[in-house]
Coordinates of C-alpha atoms in Angstrom, one line a residue:
Chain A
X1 CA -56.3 2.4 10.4
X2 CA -54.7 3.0 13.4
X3 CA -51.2 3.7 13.3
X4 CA -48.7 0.8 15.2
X5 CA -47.3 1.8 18.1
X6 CA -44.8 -1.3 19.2
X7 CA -44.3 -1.6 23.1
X8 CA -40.7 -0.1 23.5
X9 CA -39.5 -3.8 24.8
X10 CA -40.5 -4.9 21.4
X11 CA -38.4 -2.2 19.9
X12 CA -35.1 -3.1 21.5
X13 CA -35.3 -6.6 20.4
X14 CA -35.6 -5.1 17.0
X15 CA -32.4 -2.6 17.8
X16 CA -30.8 -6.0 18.9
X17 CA -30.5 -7.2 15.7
X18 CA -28.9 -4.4 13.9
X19 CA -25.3 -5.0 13.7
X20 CA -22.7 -2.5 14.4
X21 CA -20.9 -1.6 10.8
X22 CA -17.8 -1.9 11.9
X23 CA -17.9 -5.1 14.3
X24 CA -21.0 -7.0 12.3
X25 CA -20.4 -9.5 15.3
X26 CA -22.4 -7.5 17.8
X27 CA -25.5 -5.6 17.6
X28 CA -25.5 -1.6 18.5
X29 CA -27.7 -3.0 21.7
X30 CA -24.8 -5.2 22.2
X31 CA -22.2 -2.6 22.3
X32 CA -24.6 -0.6 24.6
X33 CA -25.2 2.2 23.0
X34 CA -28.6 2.5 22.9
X35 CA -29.5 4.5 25.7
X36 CA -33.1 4.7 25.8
X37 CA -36.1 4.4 23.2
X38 CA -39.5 5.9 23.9
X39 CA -42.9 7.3 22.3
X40 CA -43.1 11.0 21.8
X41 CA -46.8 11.0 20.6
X42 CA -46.8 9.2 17.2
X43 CA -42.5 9.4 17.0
X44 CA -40.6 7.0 18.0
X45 CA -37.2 8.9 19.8
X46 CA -33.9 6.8 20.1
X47 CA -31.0 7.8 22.1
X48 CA -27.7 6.8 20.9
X49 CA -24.1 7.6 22.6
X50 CA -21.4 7.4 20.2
X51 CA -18.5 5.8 21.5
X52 CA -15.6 8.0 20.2
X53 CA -16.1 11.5 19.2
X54 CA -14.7 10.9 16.0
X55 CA -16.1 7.2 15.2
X56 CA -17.0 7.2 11.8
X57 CA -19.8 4.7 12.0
X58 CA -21.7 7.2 14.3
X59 CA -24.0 8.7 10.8
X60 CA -24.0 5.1 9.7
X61 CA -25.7 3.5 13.0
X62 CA -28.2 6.1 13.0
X63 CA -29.1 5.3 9.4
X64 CA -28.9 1.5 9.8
X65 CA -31.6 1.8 12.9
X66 CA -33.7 4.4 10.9
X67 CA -33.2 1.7 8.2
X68 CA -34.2 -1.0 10.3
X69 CA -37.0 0.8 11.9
X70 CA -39.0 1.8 9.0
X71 CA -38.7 -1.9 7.1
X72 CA -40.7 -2.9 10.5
X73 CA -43.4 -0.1 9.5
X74 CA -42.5 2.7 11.8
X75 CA -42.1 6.1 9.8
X76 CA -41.7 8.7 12.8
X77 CA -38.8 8.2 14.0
X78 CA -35.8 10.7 15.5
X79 CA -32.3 9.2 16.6
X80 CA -30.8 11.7 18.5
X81 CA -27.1 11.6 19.8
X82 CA -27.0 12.0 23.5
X83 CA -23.2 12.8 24.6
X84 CA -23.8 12.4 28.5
X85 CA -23.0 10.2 30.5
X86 CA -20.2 9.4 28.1
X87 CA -20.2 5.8 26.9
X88 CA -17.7 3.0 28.5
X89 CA -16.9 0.3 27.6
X90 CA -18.6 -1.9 30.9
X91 CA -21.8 -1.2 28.9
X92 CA -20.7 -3.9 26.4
X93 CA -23.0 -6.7 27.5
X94 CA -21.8 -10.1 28.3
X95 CA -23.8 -11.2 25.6
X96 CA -21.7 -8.4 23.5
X97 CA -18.3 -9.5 25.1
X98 CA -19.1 -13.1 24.5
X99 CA -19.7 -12.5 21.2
X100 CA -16.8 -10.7 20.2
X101 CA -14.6 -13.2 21.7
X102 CA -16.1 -15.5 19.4
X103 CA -15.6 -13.5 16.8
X104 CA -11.5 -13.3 17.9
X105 CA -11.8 -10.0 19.3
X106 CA -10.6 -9.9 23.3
X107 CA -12.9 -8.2 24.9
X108 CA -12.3 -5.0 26.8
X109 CA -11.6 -5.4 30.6
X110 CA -14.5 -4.6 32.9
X111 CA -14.2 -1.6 35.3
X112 CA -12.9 1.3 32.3
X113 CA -12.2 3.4 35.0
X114 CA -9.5 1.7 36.7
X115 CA -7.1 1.3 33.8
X116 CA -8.9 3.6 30.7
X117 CA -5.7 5.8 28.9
X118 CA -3.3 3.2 30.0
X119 CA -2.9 0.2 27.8
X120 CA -0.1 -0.6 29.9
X121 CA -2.8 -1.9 32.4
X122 CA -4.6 -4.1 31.0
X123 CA -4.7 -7.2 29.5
X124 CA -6.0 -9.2 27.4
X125 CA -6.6 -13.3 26.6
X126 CA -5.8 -14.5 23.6
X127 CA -9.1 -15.0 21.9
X128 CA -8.0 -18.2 20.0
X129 CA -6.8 -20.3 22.5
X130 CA -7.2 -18.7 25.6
X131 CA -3.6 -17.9 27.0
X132 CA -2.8 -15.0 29.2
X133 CA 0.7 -14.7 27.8
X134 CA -0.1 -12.3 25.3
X135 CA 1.9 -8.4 24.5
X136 CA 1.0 -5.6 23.2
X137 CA 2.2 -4.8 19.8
X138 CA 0.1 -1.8 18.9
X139 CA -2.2 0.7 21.0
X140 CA -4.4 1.4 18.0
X141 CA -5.4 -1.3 15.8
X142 CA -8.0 -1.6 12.6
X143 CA -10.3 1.1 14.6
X144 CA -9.9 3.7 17.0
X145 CA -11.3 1.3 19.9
X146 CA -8.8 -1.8 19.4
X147 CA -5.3 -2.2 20.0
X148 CA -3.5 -5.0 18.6
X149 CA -1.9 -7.7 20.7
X150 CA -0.2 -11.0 20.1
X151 CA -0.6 -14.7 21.8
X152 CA 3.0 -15.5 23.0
X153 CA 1.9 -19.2 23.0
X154 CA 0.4 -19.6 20.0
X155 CA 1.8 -16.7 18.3
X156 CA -1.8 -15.5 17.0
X157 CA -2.3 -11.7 16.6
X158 CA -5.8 -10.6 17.5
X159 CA -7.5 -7.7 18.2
X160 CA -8.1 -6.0 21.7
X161 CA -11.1 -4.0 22.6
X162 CA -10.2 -1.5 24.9
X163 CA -11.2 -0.5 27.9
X164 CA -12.7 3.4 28.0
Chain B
X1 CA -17.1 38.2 19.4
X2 CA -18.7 36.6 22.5
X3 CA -15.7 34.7 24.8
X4 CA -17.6 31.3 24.9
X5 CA -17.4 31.6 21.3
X6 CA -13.7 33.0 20.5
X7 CA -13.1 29.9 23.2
X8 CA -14.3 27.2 21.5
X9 CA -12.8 28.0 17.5
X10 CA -9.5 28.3 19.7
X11 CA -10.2 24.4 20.5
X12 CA -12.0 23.4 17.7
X13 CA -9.5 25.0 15.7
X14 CA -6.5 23.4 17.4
X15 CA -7.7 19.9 16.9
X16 CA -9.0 20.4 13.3
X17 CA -5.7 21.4 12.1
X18 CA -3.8 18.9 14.1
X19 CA -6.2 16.2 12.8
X20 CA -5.8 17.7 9.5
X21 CA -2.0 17.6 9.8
X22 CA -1.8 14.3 11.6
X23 CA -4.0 12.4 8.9
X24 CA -1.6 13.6 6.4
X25 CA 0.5 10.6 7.8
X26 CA -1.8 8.2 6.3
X27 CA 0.0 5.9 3.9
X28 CA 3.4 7.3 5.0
X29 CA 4.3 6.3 8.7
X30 CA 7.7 5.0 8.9
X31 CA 5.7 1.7 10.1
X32 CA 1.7 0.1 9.6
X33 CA 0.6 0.5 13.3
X34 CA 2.0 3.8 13.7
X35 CA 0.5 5.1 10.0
X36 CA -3.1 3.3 11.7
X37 CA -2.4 5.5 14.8
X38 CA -1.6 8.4 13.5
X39 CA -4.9 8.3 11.3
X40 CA -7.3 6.7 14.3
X41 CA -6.1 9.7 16.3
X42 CA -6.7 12.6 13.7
X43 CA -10.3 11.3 13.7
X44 CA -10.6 11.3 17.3
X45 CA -9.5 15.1 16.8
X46 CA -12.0 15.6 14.1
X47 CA -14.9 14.3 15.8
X48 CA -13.8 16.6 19.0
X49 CA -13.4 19.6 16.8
X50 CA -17.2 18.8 15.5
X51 CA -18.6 19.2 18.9
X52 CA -16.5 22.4 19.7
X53 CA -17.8 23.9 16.7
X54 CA -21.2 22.8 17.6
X55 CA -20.9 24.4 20.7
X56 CA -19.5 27.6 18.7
X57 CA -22.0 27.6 16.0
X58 CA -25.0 27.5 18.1
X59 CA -23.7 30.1 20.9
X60 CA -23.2 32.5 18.0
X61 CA -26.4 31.6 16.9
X62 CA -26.0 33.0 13.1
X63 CA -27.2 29.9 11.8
X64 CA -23.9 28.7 10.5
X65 CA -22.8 24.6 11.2
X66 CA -19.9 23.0 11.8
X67 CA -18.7 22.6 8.1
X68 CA -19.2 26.2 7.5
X69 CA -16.6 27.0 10.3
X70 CA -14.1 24.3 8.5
X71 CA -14.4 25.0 5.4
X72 CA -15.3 28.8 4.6
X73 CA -13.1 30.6 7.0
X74 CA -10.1 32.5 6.2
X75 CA -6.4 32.2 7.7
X76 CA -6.8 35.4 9.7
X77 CA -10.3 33.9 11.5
X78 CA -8.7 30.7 12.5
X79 CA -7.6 30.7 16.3
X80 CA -5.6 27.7 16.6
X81 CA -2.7 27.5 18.1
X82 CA 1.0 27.8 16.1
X83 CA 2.3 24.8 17.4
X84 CA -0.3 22.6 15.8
X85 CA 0.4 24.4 11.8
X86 CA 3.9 23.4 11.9
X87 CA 4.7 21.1 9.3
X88 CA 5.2 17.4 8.7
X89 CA 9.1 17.4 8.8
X90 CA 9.9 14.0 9.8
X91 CA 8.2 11.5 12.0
X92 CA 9.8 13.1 15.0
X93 CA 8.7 16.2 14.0
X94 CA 5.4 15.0 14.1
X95 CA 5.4 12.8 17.0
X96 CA 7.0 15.5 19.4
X97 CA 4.3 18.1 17.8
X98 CA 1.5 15.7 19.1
X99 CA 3.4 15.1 22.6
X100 CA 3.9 18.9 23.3
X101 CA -0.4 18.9 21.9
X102 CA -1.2 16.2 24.4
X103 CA 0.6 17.5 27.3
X104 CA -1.3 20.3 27.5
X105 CA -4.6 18.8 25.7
X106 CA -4.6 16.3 29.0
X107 CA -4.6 19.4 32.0
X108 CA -6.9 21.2 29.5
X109 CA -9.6 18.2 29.0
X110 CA -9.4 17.7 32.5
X111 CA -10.0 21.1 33.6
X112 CA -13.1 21.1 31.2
X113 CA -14.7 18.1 32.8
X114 CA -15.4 20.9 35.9
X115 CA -17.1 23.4 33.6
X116 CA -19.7 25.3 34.3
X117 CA -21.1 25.0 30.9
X118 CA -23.0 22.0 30.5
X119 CA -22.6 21.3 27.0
X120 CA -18.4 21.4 27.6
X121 CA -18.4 19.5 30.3
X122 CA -20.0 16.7 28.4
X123 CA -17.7 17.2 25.4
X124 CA -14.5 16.8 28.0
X125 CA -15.9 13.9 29.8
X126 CA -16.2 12.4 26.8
X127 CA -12.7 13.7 25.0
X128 CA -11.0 13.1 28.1
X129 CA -10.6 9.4 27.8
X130 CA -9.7 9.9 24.4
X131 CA -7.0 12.4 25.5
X132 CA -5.4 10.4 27.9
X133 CA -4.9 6.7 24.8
X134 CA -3.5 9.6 23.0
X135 CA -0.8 10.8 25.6
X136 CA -0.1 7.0 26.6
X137 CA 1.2 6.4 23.0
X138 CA 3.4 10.1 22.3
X139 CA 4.9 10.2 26.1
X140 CA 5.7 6.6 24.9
X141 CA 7.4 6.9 22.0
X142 CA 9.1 10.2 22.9
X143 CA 10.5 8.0 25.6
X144 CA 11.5 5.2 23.2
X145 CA 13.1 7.4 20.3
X146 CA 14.4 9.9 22.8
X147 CA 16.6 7.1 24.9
X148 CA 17.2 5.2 21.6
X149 CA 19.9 5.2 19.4
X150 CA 22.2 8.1 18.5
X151 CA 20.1 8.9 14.8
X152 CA 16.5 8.8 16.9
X153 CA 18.4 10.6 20.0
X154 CA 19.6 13.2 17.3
X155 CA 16.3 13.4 15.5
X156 CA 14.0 13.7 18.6
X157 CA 16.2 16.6 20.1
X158 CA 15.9 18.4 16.5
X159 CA 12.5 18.1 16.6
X160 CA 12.1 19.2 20.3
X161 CA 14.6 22.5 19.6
X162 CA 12.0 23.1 16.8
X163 CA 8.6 22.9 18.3
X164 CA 9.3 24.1 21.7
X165 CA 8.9 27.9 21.2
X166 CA 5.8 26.8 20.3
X167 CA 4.2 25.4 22.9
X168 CA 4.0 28.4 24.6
X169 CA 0.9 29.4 22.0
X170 CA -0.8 26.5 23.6
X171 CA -1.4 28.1 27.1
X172 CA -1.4 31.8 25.2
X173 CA -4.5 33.3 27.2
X174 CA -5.9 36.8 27.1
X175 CA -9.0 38.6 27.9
X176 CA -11.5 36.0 26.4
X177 CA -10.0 33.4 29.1
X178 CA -10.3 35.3 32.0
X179 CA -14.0 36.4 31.5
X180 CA -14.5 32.8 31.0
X181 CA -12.6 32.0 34.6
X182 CA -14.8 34.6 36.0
X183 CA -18.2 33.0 34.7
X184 CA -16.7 29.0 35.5
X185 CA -16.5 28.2 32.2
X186 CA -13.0 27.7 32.5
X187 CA -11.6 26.2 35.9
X188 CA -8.0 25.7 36.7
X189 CA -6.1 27.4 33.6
X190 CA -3.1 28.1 36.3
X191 CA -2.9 23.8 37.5
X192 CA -3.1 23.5 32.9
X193 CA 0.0 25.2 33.3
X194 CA 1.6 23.5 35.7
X195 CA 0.6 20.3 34.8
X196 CA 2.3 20.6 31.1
X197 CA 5.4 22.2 32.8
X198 CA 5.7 18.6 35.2
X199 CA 4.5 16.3 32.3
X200 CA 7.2 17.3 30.0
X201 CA 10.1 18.1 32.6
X202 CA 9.9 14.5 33.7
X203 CA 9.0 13.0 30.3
X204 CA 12.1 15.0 28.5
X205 CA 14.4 13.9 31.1
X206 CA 13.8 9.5 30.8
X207 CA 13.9 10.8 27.2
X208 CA 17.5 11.9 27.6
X209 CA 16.1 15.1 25.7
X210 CA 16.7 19.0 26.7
X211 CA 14.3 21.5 26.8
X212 CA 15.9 24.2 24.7
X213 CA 17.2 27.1 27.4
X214 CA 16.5 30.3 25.5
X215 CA 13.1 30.3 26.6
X216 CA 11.8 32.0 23.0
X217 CA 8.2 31.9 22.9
X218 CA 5.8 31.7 19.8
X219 CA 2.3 32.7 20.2
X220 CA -0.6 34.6 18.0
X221 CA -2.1 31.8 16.6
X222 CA -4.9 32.2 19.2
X223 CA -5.9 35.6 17.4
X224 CA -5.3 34.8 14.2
X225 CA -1.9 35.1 13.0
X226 CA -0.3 32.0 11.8
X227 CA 3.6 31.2 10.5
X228 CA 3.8 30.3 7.2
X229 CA 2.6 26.8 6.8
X230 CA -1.2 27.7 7.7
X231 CA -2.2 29.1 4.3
X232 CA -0.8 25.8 3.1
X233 CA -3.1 23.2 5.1
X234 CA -6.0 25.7 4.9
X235 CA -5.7 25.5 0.6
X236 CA -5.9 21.7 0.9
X237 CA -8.2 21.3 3.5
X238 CA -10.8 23.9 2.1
X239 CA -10.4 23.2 -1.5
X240 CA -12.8 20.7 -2.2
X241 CA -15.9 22.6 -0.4
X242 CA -14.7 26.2 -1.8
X243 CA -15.4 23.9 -5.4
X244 CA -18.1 22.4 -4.8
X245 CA -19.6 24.7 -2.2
X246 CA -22.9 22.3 -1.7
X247 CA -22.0 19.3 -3.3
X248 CA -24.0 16.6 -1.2
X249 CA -23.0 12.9 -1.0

C-alpha cells in the first residue's frame, strides 16, 4: 500500500478545523499560528508560533493537531515551535476576528505595532451591541491575551483581544 | 562556566523566581483583576524563563533541560537577582518589586532584540511585547497608589524605601557581561542603565514618591548569594520534583 501523502493545501483545511483550547471559537489556523506545513519525506513537519511565551495552551495545540492529524491517517508527524518572526496579533484572520466577535470577544486592533504595550491606545467595540463608548476596566482578563472592558451604553462587560 | 551561559540562568533565574513569587498572589490580590494579573503575568515570566534556560541548557551542552535547571539546583547556583527574592509583604510590596523588575526588564528586552546571538534575539523580540503590557500596568498603578490617598501614599513609599537598595542587583554586571559586550551578545548595557534611572525618576515623581537618598546598594544575587527569603521560595518551588524526582503526568 502506498502510504497517503495529502497535498499540504488539503492539510490546512484539516488544521482549520482544530479549535484553539482556550478560545474554541477560532481554529489555531484562525489565530494564525500555523506558520507553515510541509513533507519532509514520509513526515509531515508543522510550524507553530506560540503566541505568549508563557501561554499554557502551547503543549496542548501541538497535541490537539498531532491528535487531529493522526485520526485523518497520518502517523509521521513533527510540530515544531518556531519562535521567529514573533507572532502578532494582525495574523488573526478576518475570518478569526469575525469569529470572535461573534463569539463576544472584541477583536484586537489591526496594526500591533502602533499601539502593542499600551492599552491606553486602543480601543475596542462593544461586541454586543456595537458601541464605541466602552473603558477599560482591566489590562489582563480570563487569559494573558485579553483585557477586560465594559460597554458604557449598554453596560455589558466583554472581553478584549489585545493587540501584540 | 561559559558567559553565554552564566548570562542566561542570570535571566532565566530572575524571571523564574519573580514568576514564582508573583503567582503566589493567586487567590489573594486585594481585588479579582489584579489577583488574574498578577498570575497571567507570572506565566508570562515562566514561559520566558523556559526559553532562557533552553538557551542555557543547550549552550552548556551537558544534556540537562529546562526542568533540571528549576528544579535541582541549589540556593548558591541560582543567579537571580536580590530584588526579585524579597518577599510578598503587602500588595505594594509586590507591585513596586515588579515596577523596579519592569523598569529595568524593558531597556534590557530591548537591548536584546539587537543581539548578536540569534536564538536571544528571538526570545526578546518575542518577550519584548510582553515586557512592555507588563510595565503599562506597574508604572500604572505605582502612579495610582503613589498619588492616592494618605494609607496607599504611606504604603507605596514603605514599599519603595524597601526594595530600592535592591534594584541596584538588577544592573549588577561583572566580567561575564563584558565578554558578552565584546562578542555582541549584549548591546547597550550603558543606555539599560540609563533608561531605568529616567523611567523611575519621572515615574516616582507623578507618583509623589521619593527615591530613598542614601544610595545603599544590594547586589550578589547575580553570583549566587541571596538574603534570607531565597531558601524559602526555593523549598516550595522544588519540593514536589525533589519527591517525585520523575514523576510524569
Amino acid at each position: 500500500m502506498i502510504a497517503m501523502r495529502p497535498d499540504t493545501d488539503t492539510v490546512r483545511d484539516w488544521l482549520g478545523e482544530v479549535p484553539d483550547p482556550e478560545i474554541p471559537a477560532i481554529s489555531v489556523v484562525d489565530l494564525g499560528i500555523v506558520r507553515d506545513v510541509a513533507w519532509e519525506n514520509d513526515t509531515l513537519v508543522v510550524d507553530v508560533t506560540p503566541t505568549y511565551a508563557g501561554c499554557p495552551a502551547t503543549l496542548v495545540i501541538a497535541l490537539d493537531i498531532e491528535t487531529a492529524l493522526r485520526e485523518r491517517g497520518i502517523d509521521k508527524i513533527d510540530v515544531r515551535r518556531k519562535m521567529s518572526p514573533a507572532w502578532s496579533t494582525d495574523w488573526i484572520s478576518a475570518e478569526g476576528r469575525q469569529k470572535l466577535l461573534d463569539y463576544g470577544i472584541a477583536p484586537p486592533q489591526l496594526n500591533a505595532a502602533n499601539c502593542a504595550g499600551m492599552l491606553s491606545a486602543q480601543t475596542a467595540a462593544c461586541p454586543q451591541c456595537g458601541s464605541e463608548n466602552t473603558e477599560a476596566i482591566a489590562a489582563r482578563g480570563s487569559t494573558p491575551c485579553k483585557a477586560q472592558f465594559r460597554c458604557r451604553d449598554c453596560r455589558e462587560p466583554f472581553d478584549y483581544f489585545k493587540a501584540i | 562556566m561559559e558567559p553565554l551561559v552564566t548570562f542566561c540562568l542570570r535571566m532565566g533565574d530572575t524571571t523564574l523566581i519573580l514568576g514564582q513569587q508573583t503567582a503566589a498572589w493567586c487567590g489573594h490580590a486585594p481585588v479579582l483583576e489584579e489577583d488574574i494579573a498578577f498570575a497571567n503575568m507570572g506565566l508570562d515570566l515562566i514561559g520566558q524563563t523556559q526559553l532562557w534556560y533552553e538557551i542555557a541548557a543547550q549552550t552548556e551542552g551537558k544534556g540537562r533541560t529546562p526542568d533540571d535547571l528549576a528544579f535541582f539546583r541549589t540556593e548558591r547556583q541560582f543567579l537571580n537577582a536580590q530584588l526579585v527574592e524579597r518577599p510578598n509583604t503587602d500588595f505594594a510590596h509586590a507591585l513596586m518589586r515588579q515596577y523596579l523588575f519592569d523598569a529595568w526588564h524593558l531597556p534590557m528586552q530591548e537591548a536584546l532584540c539587537d543581539s548578536g546571538h540569534e536564538a536571544i534575539r528571538d526570545l526578546a523580540q518575542k518577550s519584548v511585547k510582553e515586557v512592555r503590557y507588563h510595565i503599562d500596568r506597574s508604572r500604572d498603578l505605582i502612579v495610582r497608589l503613589g498619588d492616592g490617598s494618605d494609607e496607599s501614599r504611606a504604603k507605596m513609599q514603605a514599599a519603595l524605601d524597601a526594595l530600592w537598595p535592591y534594584a541596584a542587583d538588577l544592573m549588577a554586571t561583572d566580567e561575564v557581561e563584558a565578554a558578552l559586550a565584546d562578542q555582541g551578545v549584549l548591546p547597550g548595557l550603558d543606555r539599560v542603565r540609563r533608561a531605568f534611572d529616567a523611567e523611575t525618576a519621572a515615574t516616582l515623581d507623578r507618583a509623589t514618591l521619593t527615591i530613598p537618598e542614601n544610595g545603599h546598594a544590594r547586589t550578589g544575587g547575580r553570583t549566587g548569594i541571596h538574603t534570607e527569603t531565597m531558601g524559602y521560595i526555593l523549598a516550595e518551588m522544588q519540593s514536589v520534583p525533589r519527591t517525585f524526582p520523575d514523576a510524569r503526568w
